[in-house]
Coordinates of C-alpha atoms and ligand atoms in Angstrom, one line a residue:
Chain A
M1 CA 6.5 -5.0 -13.7
N2 CA 8.4 -2.9 -11.3
W3 CA 10.5 -5.7 -9.4
L4 CA 12.6 -3.1 -7.3
A5 CA 9.4 -1.8 -5.9
V6 CA 8.3 -5.4 -5.0
K7 CA 11.8 -5.8 -3.3
S8 CA 11.4 -2.7 -1.4
I9 CA 8.0 -3.4 0.1
Y10 CA 9.0 -6.9 0.7
R11 CA 12.2 -5.8 2.5
R12 CA 10.6 -3.2 4.5
E13 CA 8.0 -5.7 5.7
M14 CA 10.7 -8.0 6.7
M15 CA 12.7 -5.4 8.5
R16 CA 9.6 -4.5 10.5
T17 CA 9.4 -8.1 11.5
F18 CA 13.1 -8.2 12.6
R19 CA 12.6 -5.0 14.6
T20 CA 10.5 -7.3 16.9
L21 CA 12.6 -10.7 16.0
F22 CA 12.8 -11.5 19.8
Q23 CA 9.3 -11.3 20.3
S24 CA 8.5 -13.0 16.9
V25 CA 10.7 -16.0 17.7
L26 CA 10.1 -16.3 21.2
S27 CA 6.3 -16.4 21.2
P28 CA 5.6 -19.2 19.0
V29 CA 8.4 -21.2 20.8
V30 CA 6.6 -20.5 24.1
S31 CA 3.2 -21.4 22.8
T32 CA 4.5 -24.5 21.1
T33 CA 6.2 -25.8 24.3
L34 CA 2.9 -25.1 26.4
Y35 CA 0.8 -27.1 23.7
F36 CA 3.3 -29.9 24.2
V37 CA 2.9 -29.8 27.8
V38 CA -0.8 -29.5 27.8
F39 CA -1.9 -31.8 24.6
G40 CA 1.2 -33.8 24.4
S41 CA 1.8 -34.9 28.0
A42 CA -1.5 -34.6 29.5
I43 CA -3.8 -35.7 26.9
G44 CA -1.1 -37.8 25.3
S45 CA -0.7 -39.9 28.2
R46 CA -4.3 -41.1 27.8
I47 CA -4.7 -41.3 24.0
E48 CA -1.1 -42.4 23.4
S49 CA -1.4 -42.9 19.5
V50 CA -3.8 -42.0 16.7
E51 CA -3.7 -44.5 13.6
G52 CA -0.4 -45.7 14.9
I53 CA 1.2 -42.3 15.3
P54 CA 2.1 -41.3 18.7
Y55 CA -0.2 -38.4 19.9
G56 CA 2.7 -36.0 20.7
A57 CA 3.9 -36.2 16.9
F58 CA 0.3 -36.4 15.5
I59 CA -0.5 -32.9 16.7
V60 CA 2.6 -31.3 15.2
P61 CA 1.2 -30.6 11.7
G62 CA -2.3 -29.3 13.4
L63 CA -0.1 -27.0 15.5
M64 CA 2.0 -25.7 12.6
M65 CA -1.2 -25.4 10.4
L66 CA -3.0 -23.3 13.3
T67 CA 0.1 -21.2 13.8
L68 CA 0.7 -20.8 9.8
L69 CA -3.3 -19.7 9.4
Q70 CA -3.2 -17.2 12.2
Q71 CA 0.3 -15.7 11.2
S72 CA -0.5 -15.4 7.7
V73 CA -3.8 -13.7 8.2
S74 CA -2.7 -11.4 11.0
N75 CA 0.7 -10.5 9.2
G76 CA -1.2 -10.1 5.7
S77 CA -3.7 -7.8 7.3
G78 CA -1.5 -5.7 9.6
G79 CA 0.9 -5.3 6.8
I80 CA -1.7 -3.4 4.7
Y81 CA -3.7 -2.1 7.5
M82 CA -0.9 -0.1 9.1
P83 CA -0.1 2.4 6.2
K84 CA -3.8 2.8 5.8
W85 CA -4.1 3.7 9.5
V86 CA -1.0 6.0 9.6
G87 CA -1.7 7.3 6.2
T88 CA 1.4 6.3 4.4
I89 CA -0.5 4.3 1.9
F90 CA -0.2 7.6 -0.1
E91 CA 3.3 6.5 -1.0
L92 CA 2.0 3.4 -2.7
L93 CA -0.8 5.0 -4.7
A94 CA 1.3 7.6 -5.9
A95 CA 4.2 5.3 -7.0
P96 CA 4.5 4.0 -10.4
I97 CA 3.4 0.4 -9.3
S98 CA 0.2 -1.4 -9.9
W99 CA -1.6 -3.8 -7.5
V100 CA 0.3 -6.5 -8.5
E101 CA 3.5 -5.2 -7.0
I102 CA 1.8 -4.0 -3.9
T103 CA 0.3 -7.4 -3.3
L104 CA 3.6 -9.3 -4.1
G105 CA 5.5 -7.2 -1.5
F106 CA 3.0 -7.6 1.3
V107 CA 1.7 -10.9 0.8
G108 CA 5.2 -12.4 0.0
A109 CA 6.4 -10.9 3.3
A110 CA 3.4 -12.2 5.2
A111 CA 3.6 -15.5 4.0
T112 CA 7.6 -15.7 4.4
K113 CA 7.0 -14.6 8.2
A114 CA 4.4 -17.2 8.7
V115 CA 6.4 -20.1 7.1
M116 CA 9.4 -18.9 9.3
I117 CA 7.3 -19.2 12.3
A118 CA 6.0 -22.5 11.4
T119 CA 9.3 -23.7 10.9
I120 CA 10.5 -22.6 14.3
I121 CA 7.5 -24.6 15.8
L122 CA 8.8 -27.6 13.8
I123 CA 12.2 -27.0 15.2
T124 CA 11.2 -26.8 18.6
S125 CA 8.7 -29.9 18.3
F126 CA 11.8 -32.0 17.5
F127 CA 12.8 -31.7 20.8
F128 CA 9.5 -33.1 22.3
V129 CA 8.7 -35.7 20.0
D130 CA 10.6 -38.3 17.5
M131 CA 9.1 -38.2 14.0
R132 CA 10.0 -38.7 10.4
I133 CA 8.5 -36.6 7.7
A134 CA 7.0 -38.8 5.0
H135 CA 6.9 -36.2 2.1
P136 CA 9.0 -33.1 2.8
F137 CA 8.6 -31.7 -0.7
W138 CA 4.7 -31.8 -0.1
M139 CA 4.9 -30.6 3.5
V140 CA 6.8 -27.4 2.1
G141 CA 4.5 -27.2 -0.7
F142 CA 1.3 -27.2 1.5
M143 CA 3.1 -24.7 4.0
V144 CA 4.0 -22.3 1.3
L145 CA 0.8 -22.4 -0.5
T146 CA -1.3 -22.3 2.5
S147 CA 0.4 -19.3 3.9
V148 CA 0.3 -17.5 0.4
S149 CA -3.5 -18.1 0.3
F150 CA -4.3 -17.0 3.9
A151 CA -2.0 -14.0 3.6
L152 CA -4.0 -12.9 0.8
L153 CA -7.1 -13.4 2.6
G154 CA -5.5 -11.4 5.5
F155 CA -4.5 -8.7 3.1
V156 CA -8.2 -8.2 1.9
I157 CA -9.2 -8.2 5.6
G158 CA -6.7 -5.4 6.1
I159 CA -8.1 -3.4 3.0
W160 CA -11.6 -3.9 4.3
A161 CA -11.2 -3.1 8.1
K162 CA -11.8 0.3 9.2
N163 CA -10.8 0.0 12.6
F164 CA -8.6 -2.4 14.8
E165 CA -11.7 -4.3 16.1
Q166 CA -12.8 -5.4 12.5
L167 CA -9.0 -6.2 11.9
Q168 CA -9.0 -8.6 14.7
L169 CA -12.6 -9.9 14.2
M170 CA -12.2 -12.3 11.2
P171 CA -9.2 -14.2 12.7
L172 CA -10.9 -14.4 16.0
L173 CA -14.4 -15.4 14.9
V174 CA -13.4 -17.4 11.7
I175 CA -10.0 -18.5 11.3
T176 CA -9.1 -19.7 14.8
P177 CA -12.4 -21.5 15.4
L178 CA -12.4 -23.3 12.0
T179 CA -8.8 -24.5 12.8
F180 CA -9.6 -25.9 16.3
L181 CA -12.6 -27.7 14.9
G182 CA -10.7 -28.7 11.7
G183 CA -9.0 -31.4 13.3
A184 CA -5.9 -29.6 14.5
F185 CA -5.7 -31.7 17.8
Y186 CA -7.6 -35.0 16.6
S187 CA -8.5 -37.1 13.5
A188 CA -12.0 -36.4 12.3
S189 CA -12.6 -40.4 12.5
M190 CA -12.2 -40.1 16.2
L191 CA -15.5 -38.2 16.1
P192 CA -19.0 -39.6 16.3
P193 CA -20.4 -40.0 12.8
F194 CA -22.6 -36.9 12.8
W195 CA -20.0 -34.5 14.0
E196 CA -17.5 -36.4 11.6
A197 CA -19.9 -35.2 8.6
V198 CA -20.2 -31.7 10.0
T199 CA -16.3 -31.5 10.3
R200 CA -15.9 -32.4 6.8
V201 CA -17.8 -29.3 5.6
N202 CA -15.0 -27.1 7.3
P203 CA -12.6 -26.3 4.6
V204 CA -9.7 -25.9 6.9
L205 CA -10.0 -29.9 7.6
Y206 CA -8.8 -30.2 4.1
L207 CA -5.7 -28.1 4.8
I208 CA -4.7 -29.8 7.9
S209 CA -5.5 -33.4 6.6
G210 CA -3.3 -32.7 3.6
F211 CA -0.3 -31.4 5.7
R212 CA -0.6 -34.4 8.1
W213 CA -0.7 -36.6 5.2
A214 CA 2.7 -35.1 4.1
F215 CA 4.1 -35.8 7.5
F216 CA 2.7 -39.3 8.2
D217 CA 1.0 -40.6 5.4
I218 CA -2.4 -40.6 7.1
A219 CA -5.4 -38.2 6.1
D220 CA -8.8 -37.6 6.8
V221 CA -9.6 -36.9 3.1
P222 CA -8.1 -37.8 -0.1
V223 CA -4.7 -35.7 -0.7
G224 CA -6.3 -34.6 -4.0
A225 CA -9.0 -32.9 -2.1
S226 CA -6.7 -31.1 0.1
L227 CA -4.9 -29.8 -3.0
I228 CA -8.1 -28.5 -4.4
A229 CA -8.9 -27.0 -1.1
V230 CA -5.8 -25.0 -1.2
A231 CA -6.1 -24.0 -4.8
V232 CA -9.7 -22.9 -4.0
F233 CA -8.3 -20.6 -1.1
L234 CA -5.7 -19.2 -3.3
G235 CA -8.1 -18.6 -6.2
I236 CA -10.5 -16.9 -3.9
G237 CA -7.8 -14.6 -2.3
L238 CA -6.3 -13.5 -6.0
V239 CA -9.8 -12.8 -7.4
T240 CA -10.7 -10.8 -4.3
V241 CA -7.6 -8.8 -4.5
W242 CA -7.7 -8.2 -8.1
T243 CA -11.4 -7.1 -7.8
I244 CA -10.4 -4.6 -4.9
F245 CA -7.6 -3.1 -6.9
R246 CA -9.5 -2.8 -10.2
T247 CA -12.4 -1.1 -8.5
G248 CA -10.1 1.0 -6.1
W249 CA -12.5 -0.3 -3.2
R250 CA -11.5 1.4 -0.1
I251 CA -8.3 2.3 -1.3
R252 CA -8.8 5.2 -3.8
Q253 CA -11.3 7.8 -3.3
Chain B
M1 CA 7.5 23.8 -25.9
A2 CA 4.6 21.5 -24.9
P3 CA 3.6 21.9 -21.1
I4 CA 4.8 19.4 -18.8
I5 CA 1.4 19.0 -17.1
R6 CA -1.8 19.4 -19.0
I7 CA -5.1 19.3 -17.0
Q8 CA -8.3 19.5 -19.0
D9 CA -11.8 20.0 -17.4
L10 CA -10.8 18.2 -14.3
G11 CA -13.8 17.3 -11.9
K12 CA -13.9 15.5 -8.7
T13 CA -17.1 14.9 -6.5
Y14 CA -16.5 12.9 -3.5
G15 CA -18.6 10.1 -2.3
S16 CA -20.1 12.3 0.2
G17 CA -21.4 14.5 -2.7
T18 CA -18.9 17.5 -2.0
V19 CA -17.9 19.0 -5.3
A20 CA -14.2 19.5 -4.7
L21 CA -13.1 20.2 -8.3
N22 CA -15.5 21.7 -10.8
G23 CA -13.8 21.8 -14.2
V24 CA -10.2 22.9 -13.7
T25 CA -8.0 23.4 -16.9
L26 CA -4.5 24.3 -16.5
D27 CA -1.1 24.0 -18.4
I28 CA 1.9 23.8 -16.1
E29 CA 5.2 24.8 -18.0
E30 CA 8.3 22.8 -17.6
G31 CA 10.7 24.5 -14.9
E32 CA 8.4 26.9 -13.5
I33 CA 7.2 27.6 -10.0
L34 CA 3.6 27.5 -9.7
A35 CA 1.7 28.4 -6.6
L36 CA -1.7 27.4 -6.1
L37 CA -3.3 29.9 -3.7
G38 CA -6.8 29.4 -2.0
P39 CA -8.9 29.5 1.1
N40 CA -9.5 26.3 3.2
G41 CA -11.3 23.7 1.4
A42 CA -10.9 25.3 -2.0
G43 CA -9.6 22.0 -3.5
K44 CA -6.0 22.5 -3.7
T45 CA -5.2 19.1 -2.1
T46 CA -7.7 17.4 -4.2
L47 CA -6.1 18.8 -7.6
I48 CA -2.7 17.8 -6.4
S49 CA -3.7 14.3 -5.2
T50 CA -5.6 13.9 -8.5
I51 CA -2.7 14.5 -10.6
C52 CA -0.5 12.3 -8.4
G53 CA -2.9 9.3 -8.7
L54 CA -4.3 9.3 -5.1
I55 CA -7.7 10.3 -6.2
E56 CA -9.7 9.1 -9.0
P57 CA -11.2 12.0 -11.1
T58 CA -14.9 12.1 -11.9
R59 CA -14.3 13.6 -15.2
G60 CA -11.6 15.3 -17.3
S61 CA -8.0 14.3 -18.1
V62 CA -4.5 15.1 -17.0
T63 CA -1.3 14.1 -18.7
V64 CA 2.1 14.4 -17.2
G65 CA 5.1 14.8 -19.5
G66 CA 2.7 13.7 -22.2
F67 CA 1.6 10.5 -20.5
D68 CA -1.9 10.0 -19.3
I69 CA -2.1 9.7 -15.6
R70 CA -4.6 6.6 -15.9
S71 CA -3.6 4.6 -19.0
Q72 CA 0.1 5.4 -18.8
Y73 CA 0.5 5.9 -15.1
R74 CA 3.6 4.2 -14.4
Q75 CA 5.5 6.8 -16.8
A76 CA 3.4 9.6 -15.7
R77 CA 4.0 9.0 -11.9
S78 CA 7.7 8.1 -12.3
L79 CA 8.0 11.8 -13.2
I80 CA 6.4 12.9 -10.1
G81 CA 7.5 13.7 -6.2
L82 CA 4.8 14.3 -3.8
V83 CA 5.0 15.9 -0.5
P84 CA 1.6 15.7 1.2
Q85 CA 0.0 18.4 3.3
E86 CA -0.1 16.0 6.5
V87 CA 2.8 14.6 8.0
L88 CA 2.4 11.2 7.0
I89 CA 5.2 8.9 7.9
E90 CA 6.0 5.5 9.6
P91 CA 7.2 6.3 13.0
F92 CA 9.5 3.3 13.7
E93 CA 11.5 3.4 10.7
K94 CA 14.9 5.1 10.3
V95 CA 15.1 8.1 8.1
G96 CA 17.7 6.7 5.9
A97 CA 16.0 3.5 5.2
N98 CA 12.6 5.3 4.8
V99 CA 14.0 7.6 2.0
A100 CA 15.8 4.7 0.3
Y101 CA 12.3 2.9 0.3
T102 CA 10.5 5.5 -1.7
R103 CA 13.4 5.4 -4.3
G104 CA 12.9 1.7 -4.5
L105 CA 9.2 2.3 -5.1
Y106 CA 9.8 4.2 -8.0
G107 CA 12.0 1.4 -9.6
K108 CA 15.4 3.2 -9.1
P109 CA 18.3 1.1 -7.9
P110 CA 19.8 1.9 -4.6
D111 CA 21.9 5.0 -4.7
P112 CA 23.2 5.9 -1.2
A113 CA 25.3 8.8 -2.7
H114 CA 22.2 10.4 -3.9
I115 CA 20.5 9.9 -0.8
E116 CA 23.2 11.4 1.1
K117 CA 23.0 14.5 -1.0
V118 CA 19.4 14.8 -0.5
L119 CA 19.6 14.5 3.3
R120 CA 22.3 16.9 3.6
S121 CA 20.6 19.4 1.3
L122 CA 17.8 19.2 3.9
A123 CA 20.0 19.5 7.0
L124 CA 18.9 15.8 7.9
W125 CA 22.2 13.8 7.4
D126 CA 22.8 13.5 11.0
K127 CA 19.6 12.1 11.4
V128 CA 20.1 9.5 9.1
N129 CA 19.9 6.7 11.7
A130 CA 17.4 8.2 13.8
R131 CA 13.8 7.0 14.0
T132 CA 11.1 9.1 12.7
L133 CA 9.4 9.3 16.1
E134 CA 12.7 10.9 17.5
L135 CA 12.3 13.9 15.0
S136 CA 10.6 17.2 15.6
G137 CA 7.7 18.1 13.4
G138 CA 9.7 20.1 11.0
M139 CA 12.2 17.6 10.5
K140 CA 9.5 14.9 9.7
R141 CA 8.4 17.5 7.1
R142 CA 11.8 17.5 5.6
V143 CA 11.9 13.9 5.6
L144 CA 8.9 14.0 3.4
I145 CA 10.6 16.4 1.1
A146 CA 13.7 14.0 1.1
K147 CA 11.3 11.1 0.3
A148 CA 9.9 12.9 -2.5
L149 CA 13.4 13.9 -3.8
S150 CA 14.7 10.3 -3.5
H151 CA 14.1 9.3 -7.0
G152 CA 15.1 12.5 -8.7
P153 CA 11.6 13.6 -9.9
K154 CA 11.2 16.2 -12.7
I155 CA 7.8 17.6 -11.1
L156 CA 7.9 18.2 -7.4
F157 CA 4.5 18.9 -5.6
L158 CA 4.7 20.6 -2.3
D159 CA 1.4 20.8 -0.5
E160 CA 1.6 23.5 2.1
P161 CA 5.4 23.1 2.6
S162 CA 5.4 25.9 5.1
A163 CA 2.6 24.5 7.4
G164 CA 4.3 24.0 10.9
V165 CA 7.8 25.2 9.7
D166 CA 9.7 28.3 11.6
V167 CA 11.0 31.1 9.8
N168 CA 14.6 30.1 9.4
L169 CA 13.5 26.8 7.9
R170 CA 10.9 28.1 5.6
R171 CA 13.9 30.5 4.2
E172 CA 15.9 27.4 3.7
M173 CA 13.2 25.5 2.0
W174 CA 12.7 28.3 -0.1
A175 CA 16.3 28.4 -1.2
L176 CA 16.2 24.7 -1.7
V177 CA 13.3 25.1 -4.0
R178 CA 15.1 27.7 -5.9
E179 CA 18.0 25.6 -6.4
L180 CA 15.9 22.7 -7.5
R181 CA 14.4 25.0 -10.1
E182 CA 17.9 26.1 -11.3
E183 CA 18.2 22.3 -11.8
G184 CA 15.2 22.3 -13.9
T185 CA 12.7 20.8 -11.7
T186 CA 9.0 21.9 -12.2
I187 CA 7.4 22.8 -8.9
V188 CA 3.8 23.2 -7.9
L189 CA 3.2 24.4 -4.5
T190 CA 0.2 25.1 -2.6
T191 CA 0.0 27.7 0.2
H192 CA -2.0 29.9 2.6
Y193 CA 0.8 32.2 2.8
I194 CA 0.6 34.6 0.1
E195 CA 4.0 35.9 1.1
E196 CA 5.4 32.5 0.2
A197 CA 3.7 32.9 -3.3
E198 CA 4.9 36.3 -3.7
E199 CA 8.5 35.3 -2.9
M200 CA 8.8 31.9 -4.7
A201 CA 6.4 31.6 -7.6
D202 CA 6.7 32.5 -11.2
R203 CA 2.9 32.1 -11.8
V204 CA 0.1 32.2 -9.2
G205 CA -3.1 30.1 -9.6
I206 CA -6.1 31.2 -7.5
V207 CA -8.4 28.5 -6.5
N208 CA -11.8 28.8 -5.0
K209 CA -14.6 26.3 -4.5
G210 CA -13.2 23.9 -6.8
R211 CA -12.5 26.3 -9.9
L212 CA -9.5 28.0 -11.0
L213 CA -10.3 31.5 -10.9
L214 CA -7.0 32.6 -12.9
V215 CA -3.6 31.8 -13.5
E216 CA -1.3 34.6 -14.0
D217 CA 2.3 35.5 -14.0
K218 CA 3.1 36.8 -10.6
V219 CA 4.3 40.2 -11.5
K220 CA 1.6 40.8 -14.3
L221 CA -1.2 39.7 -11.6
M222 CA 0.3 42.1 -9.1
Q223 CA 0.2 44.9 -11.7
S224 CA -3.2 44.4 -13.3
F225 CA -5.1 43.8 -10.3
G226 CA -2.8 46.1 -8.2
R227 CA -3.8 49.2 -6.5
K228 CA -1.3 51.6 -5.7
V229 CA -1.2 53.9 -2.6
L230 CA 0.5 57.5 -3.0
T231 CA 1.3 59.3 0.1
I232 CA 2.1 62.9 0.0
E233 CA 3.8 64.6 2.5
L234 CA 3.1 68.5 2.5
T235 CA 5.4 71.0 4.1
E236 CA 2.9 71.7 6.6
D237 CA 0.7 69.1 8.1
M238 CA -2.9 69.5 7.2
A239 CA -5.8 69.6 9.7
E240 CA -8.5 68.9 7.2
L241 CA -9.1 68.4 3.4
P242 CA -9.2 71.6 1.5
E243 CA -12.4 72.0 -0.4
G244 CA -10.9 72.0 -3.9
L245 CA -9.0 68.7 -3.3
A246 CA -11.9 66.6 -2.1
R247 CA -12.1 63.4 -4.5
D248 CA -12.7 59.8 -4.5
G249 CA -9.8 57.7 -2.9
L250 CA -8.3 60.6 -1.2
R251 CA -8.1 60.8 2.6
L252 CA -6.1 62.6 5.2
E253 CA -4.1 60.4 7.5
S254 CA -1.9 62.0 10.4
G255 CA -1.6 65.3 8.4
K256 CA -0.5 63.5 5.2
L257 CA -2.6 63.1 2.0
V258 CA -3.2 59.5 1.2
Y259 CA -4.6 58.6 -2.5
E260 CA -5.3 55.2 -3.5
Y261 CA -6.0 54.6 -7.0
D262 CA -6.3 51.7 -9.6
T263 CA -3.2 51.3 -11.5
H264 CA -5.1 49.9 -14.7
A265 CA -7.7 52.6 -14.7
E266 CA -7.5 54.8 -17.7
R267 CA -6.7 57.6 -15.6
S268 CA -5.1 57.5 -12.5
G269 CA -5.8 60.9 -11.4
V270 CA -2.3 61.6 -9.8
A271 CA -1.3 64.4 -12.3
R272 CA -4.6 66.1 -11.6
L273 CA -4.0 65.7 -8.1
I274 CA -0.7 67.2 -8.1
S275 CA -1.7 70.1 -10.1
D276 CA -4.7 70.6 -7.8
I277 CA -2.4 70.6 -5.0
S278 CA -0.2 73.5 -6.3
A279 CA -3.1 75.4 -7.3
A280 CA -4.3 75.4 -3.7
G281 CA -0.9 76.9 -2.8
L282 CA 0.3 73.9 -1.1
A283 CA 3.9 72.7 -1.4
V284 CA 4.9 69.0 -1.6
R285 CA 7.8 67.8 0.7
D286 CA 8.0 64.2 -0.2
L287 CA 6.1 61.3 -2.2
S288 CA 5.9 57.9 -2.0
T289 CA 3.8 54.9 -3.6
E290 CA 3.1 51.5 -2.4
Q291 CA 2.0 48.5 -4.6
S292 CA -0.6 46.6 -3.1
T293 CA 0.2 43.0 -2.0
L294 CA -0.7 39.7 -3.4
E295 CA -2.9 39.3 -0.4
E296 CA -5.1 42.1 -1.3
V297 CA -5.2 41.0 -4.8
F298 CA -6.3 37.5 -3.6
L299 CA -8.9 38.6 -1.3
D300 CA -10.3 41.0 -4.0
L301 CA -10.6 38.0 -6.3
V302 CA -12.1 35.5 -3.7
E303 CA -14.8 38.5 -2.5
G304 CA -15.5 39.0 -6.1
D305 CA -16.3 35.4 -6.8
K306 CA -18.5 35.5 -3.7
A307 CA -20.3 38.4 -4.8
R308 CA -20.9 37.1 -8.3
E309 CA -22.1 34.0 -6.8
A310 CA -24.6 35.7 -4.7
T311 CA -26.2 37.8 -7.6
T312 CA -26.6 34.5 -9.7
Ligands
ATP1 N1 -11.8 12.3 1.4 C1 -12.7 13.2 1.2 N2 -13.9 13.0 1.3 C2 -15.0 13.8 1.2 N3 -14.7 15.3 1.2 C3 -13.5 15.5 1.0 C4 -12.5 14.6 1.2 N4 -11.2 15.3 1.0 C5 -11.6 16.6 0.9 N5 -13.0 16.8 0.7 C6 -13.6 18.0 0.6 O1 -13.3 18.7 -0.7 C7 -13.1 20.0 -0.5 C8 -11.8 20.4 -1.1 O2 -10.8 20.0 0.0 P1 -9.3 19.9 -0.2 O3 -8.7 19.4 0.8 O4 -8.8 19.7 -1.7 O5 -9.0 21.6 0.1 P2 -7.6 22.4 0.3 O6 -7.9 23.6 -0.7 O7 -6.5 21.5 0.0 O8 -8.0 23.2 1.7 P3 -6.7 23.4 2.7 O9 -6.3 24.6 2.4 O10 -7.5 23.5 4.0 O11 -5.8 22.3 2.6 C9 -13.5 20.5 0.8 O12 -14.8 20.8 0.9 C10 -13.4 19.1 1.7 O13 -14.4 19.0 2.7
MG2 MG1 -4.9 21.2 1.3

């Protein structure tokens, strides 16, 4: 194991983030504020509370999860797609490292950035709502595991994508809709029975539900199911990455 | 001493069906400068890329420093620095950070003094905090060399180091390469410039259509394949060739006799020509010979390869 290589890749990716620090921090702050204005104030004045939680606070975990998924996937895919596109991937292939170091470096950085931004959202939301986090340890746990899993999936997308369009396709067509339909801004129990059943097929619901449980002790599905969902996402990501590098698919000619 | 790189029956067929390498066998000795010469599409880049781990070979084996490039890739690749043919470089990163990054990839702890030394030797130290996109093409190429040297490799691969580099810079680069060799680095370079191979290399390998046509000591190569041109200036300019002198390889050029002959032919015919000249009652004022260049040797070989292919 070449830890110095992991560190180098990780540091370089983080530096890439810090080069656009302003943009990286500002955009989540702005979008969170907008969500609070739109959902918290406009809708919140009608819904008031969900299962005893003020609506403004209720949407915080969903909002964080939405950002976490989007950020992990886009950072994970962009991180590896760029060197592929610019051609600098040759350095990684010629270096005395295996896919383990490459994945740890890129995915680690992508997940870190996603967690950082989700944290910024959490901090911002304290300006708007009053809340207490019931299980802080689990909250951090869910946040880290989710961002790692989706950064891995993003990483796979980045390797798979042959152009920028494909790079944007999955997040746009799959991740964002699943998050919105996964109860980011409502509880599944608020839906009519049929739609509630449909929503339960959505794997992202399990992530949001578990995350919300960590905040408020309320959940759409049992916490155990949420944990299994995270583990499954993580497993899929790991196995796919392992397969890709073992076969050299779309990497080594 | 065992060769530092041992290539055996290396073959690569791309997914598209192109046979880029067709059974290359080659030993590269420690400390030498080997120039690979060949026309566009000969397979030079494919050969280098395969040794460096960018391309999976279809068949054959390579060891670097005794380590198999597949099963012991970590040890093998640690010994290598690669400067690719194309300028592939991250545009927004600063030069110094970029070079340090490569060193890290090779598992070497940070060493600012070494990085400074490398950058200075490439006249890039004043650009250490510049972003790559602010550099000229030739500077970017030097950054790539700096990156390849950042971890102190034992073997340096330079894929067309002179492409897009001006004459001065080329000379400086050659000087650097020689310096590296003095320090014991083995250097493998590909080039289209025969002048470069002639200037730099200890040995020259000629690649064509995925095969290594030959590898030979540069001096020997030029001798054994060389033709010499003998120019004879007579006391009086000649208008036409006298009967008794006419023979293969001899022609009249602006009043001088020009005789072209094969140096490794059993008889060069030089002695015979001279005696015939004096027999014809002509007096020689001056003689000069010229060795043919590697370029001609190279073209001869590649043409010969084509001709052989046409007959089979
Ligand atoms: N990625 C690839 N996919 C398919 N074919 C390829 C690929 N790269 C190279 N080739 C083909 O393999 C052959 C050898 O190419 P290579 O780049 O090794 O030649 P080269 O000797 O380096 O040429 P040049 O002097 O132009 O750099 C060519 O026919 C080329 O078209
Ligand atoms: Mg080439």
